[in-house]
Amino acid sequence: MSKDPTVFEEISEDDEFSALAKEARHQLKRMLEALLFASDEPLSLAEITARMPDHVDVQALLQQLKADYADRGVNLIQIESNWLFRTAKDLSFLMQAEALEPKKLSRAALETLAIIAYHQPVTRAEVEQIRGVSTVRGTLDVLLQTEWVRVRGRRRAPGRPVTYGTSNQFLVHFDLESIKDLPGIEELKGAGMLDSALPPAFSMPEPDDNEDLAPDEDPIDDIEALEAVALEDEEAEAEQEKP
């Protein structure tokens, strides 16, 4: 029985096209991998797309690369809309010998950080109102130096106070994909961090670290922000020194 040669020709062309498509996808993933490894900071989808060839489904490639690295020593992770490589959680102990001993935050700094995380955008006065005590001079400076907290803008209120919020570095350090992954009331109760017998009216805001300014915030540049934080520190110290 004779065989139709055109059948083999079609199969051969399909196989060749499939091989070319596979090689093209492999090269695109290599490009994506190189971009992410070379970057000192997490890259957003928009930043990655701008550096990749046109008409490439970058989101699909990122998901494939994430799957490729799922069982490796480093994992590709997403922090909100940003992507980065990070040591696999179960191997983090290997890095301890190389890591510098981190300076532990004071209780005041931890409380301030928690308030900013849950209540952002928030001013120094609002932090003090929630804590019930004045913020110690330098507390916010320490949090700004860790880059877990950032200056957002100025509140449209008397005195034009500075507003604070958390940063992407905060999410990376605490291994959160989104600020909404922060524990809620029930989780905090279970961990013993909140009294189980809370007042009936007690509630916690849903954290929101949207980078867009709120309707009652105005933009502020970096130099103005540093000067404003320093001025608030001086005013707070002067207030504490009053008899």
PDB file of N, CA and C in Angstrom, residues 4 8 11 14 34 60 81 113 149 179 237:
ATOM      1  N   ASP A   4       0.983   8.471   1.110  1.00  0.00           N
ATOM      2  CA  ASP A   4       0.943   9.809   0.522  1.00  0.00           C
ATOM      3  C   ASP A   4       2.119  10.627   1.055  1.00  0.00           C
ATOM      4  N   PHE A   8       3.702  13.180   5.163  1.00  0.00           N
ATOM      5  CA  PHE A   8       4.980  13.287   5.866  1.00  0.00           C
ATOM      6  C   PHE A   8       5.542  14.696   5.789  1.00  0.00           C
ATOM      7  N   ILE A  11       3.663  16.777   8.419  1.00  0.00           N
ATOM      8  CA  ILE A  11       4.121  16.426   9.765  1.00  0.00           C
ATOM      9  C   ILE A  11       5.500  17.047  10.027  1.00  0.00           C
ATOM     10  N   ASP A  14       5.149  20.773  10.652  1.00  0.00           N
ATOM     11  CA  ASP A  14       4.590  21.021  11.987  1.00  0.00           C
ATOM     12  C   ASP A  14       5.646  20.828  13.061  1.00  0.00           C
ATOM     13  N   ALA A  34      17.727  36.801  32.841  1.00  0.00           N
ATOM     14  CA  ALA A  34      18.886  37.698  32.921  1.00  0.00           C
ATOM     15  C   ALA A  34      18.492  39.059  33.493  1.00  0.00           C
ATOM     16  N   ALA A  60       2.738  35.579  31.166  1.00  0.00           N
ATOM     17  CA  ALA A  60       2.775  34.123  30.999  1.00  0.00           C
ATOM     18  C   ALA A  60       4.199  33.594  31.168  1.00  0.00           C
ATOM     19  N   SER A  81       3.082  44.052  42.471  1.00  0.00           N
ATOM     20  CA  SER A  81       3.265  43.988  41.015  1.00  0.00           C
ATOM     21  C   SER A  81       4.736  43.841  40.634  1.00  0.00           C
ATOM     22  N   LEU A 113       5.920  51.043  63.715  1.00  0.00           N
ATOM     23  CA  LEU A 113       5.893  50.349  62.426  1.00  0.00           C
ATOM     24  C   LEU A 113       4.556  49.643  62.218  1.00  0.00           C
ATOM     25  N   VAL A 149       9.734  51.975  55.903  1.00  0.00           N
ATOM     26  CA  VAL A 149       8.752  53.065  55.954  1.00  0.00           C
ATOM     27  C   VAL A 149       9.200  54.147  54.987  1.00  0.00           C
ATOM     28  N   ILE A 179       0.272  43.878  51.162  1.00  0.00           N
ATOM     29  CA  ILE A 179       0.029  44.394  52.509  1.00  0.00           C
ATOM     30  C   ILE A 179      -1.215  43.762  53.117  1.00  0.00           C
ATOM     31  N   GLU A 237      10.968  66.841  70.346  1.00  0.00           N
ATOM     32  CA  GLU A 237      11.930  66.898  71.450  1.00  0.00           C
ATOM     33  C   GLU A 237      11.674  68.130  72.316  1.00  0.00           C
TER      34      GLU A 237
END
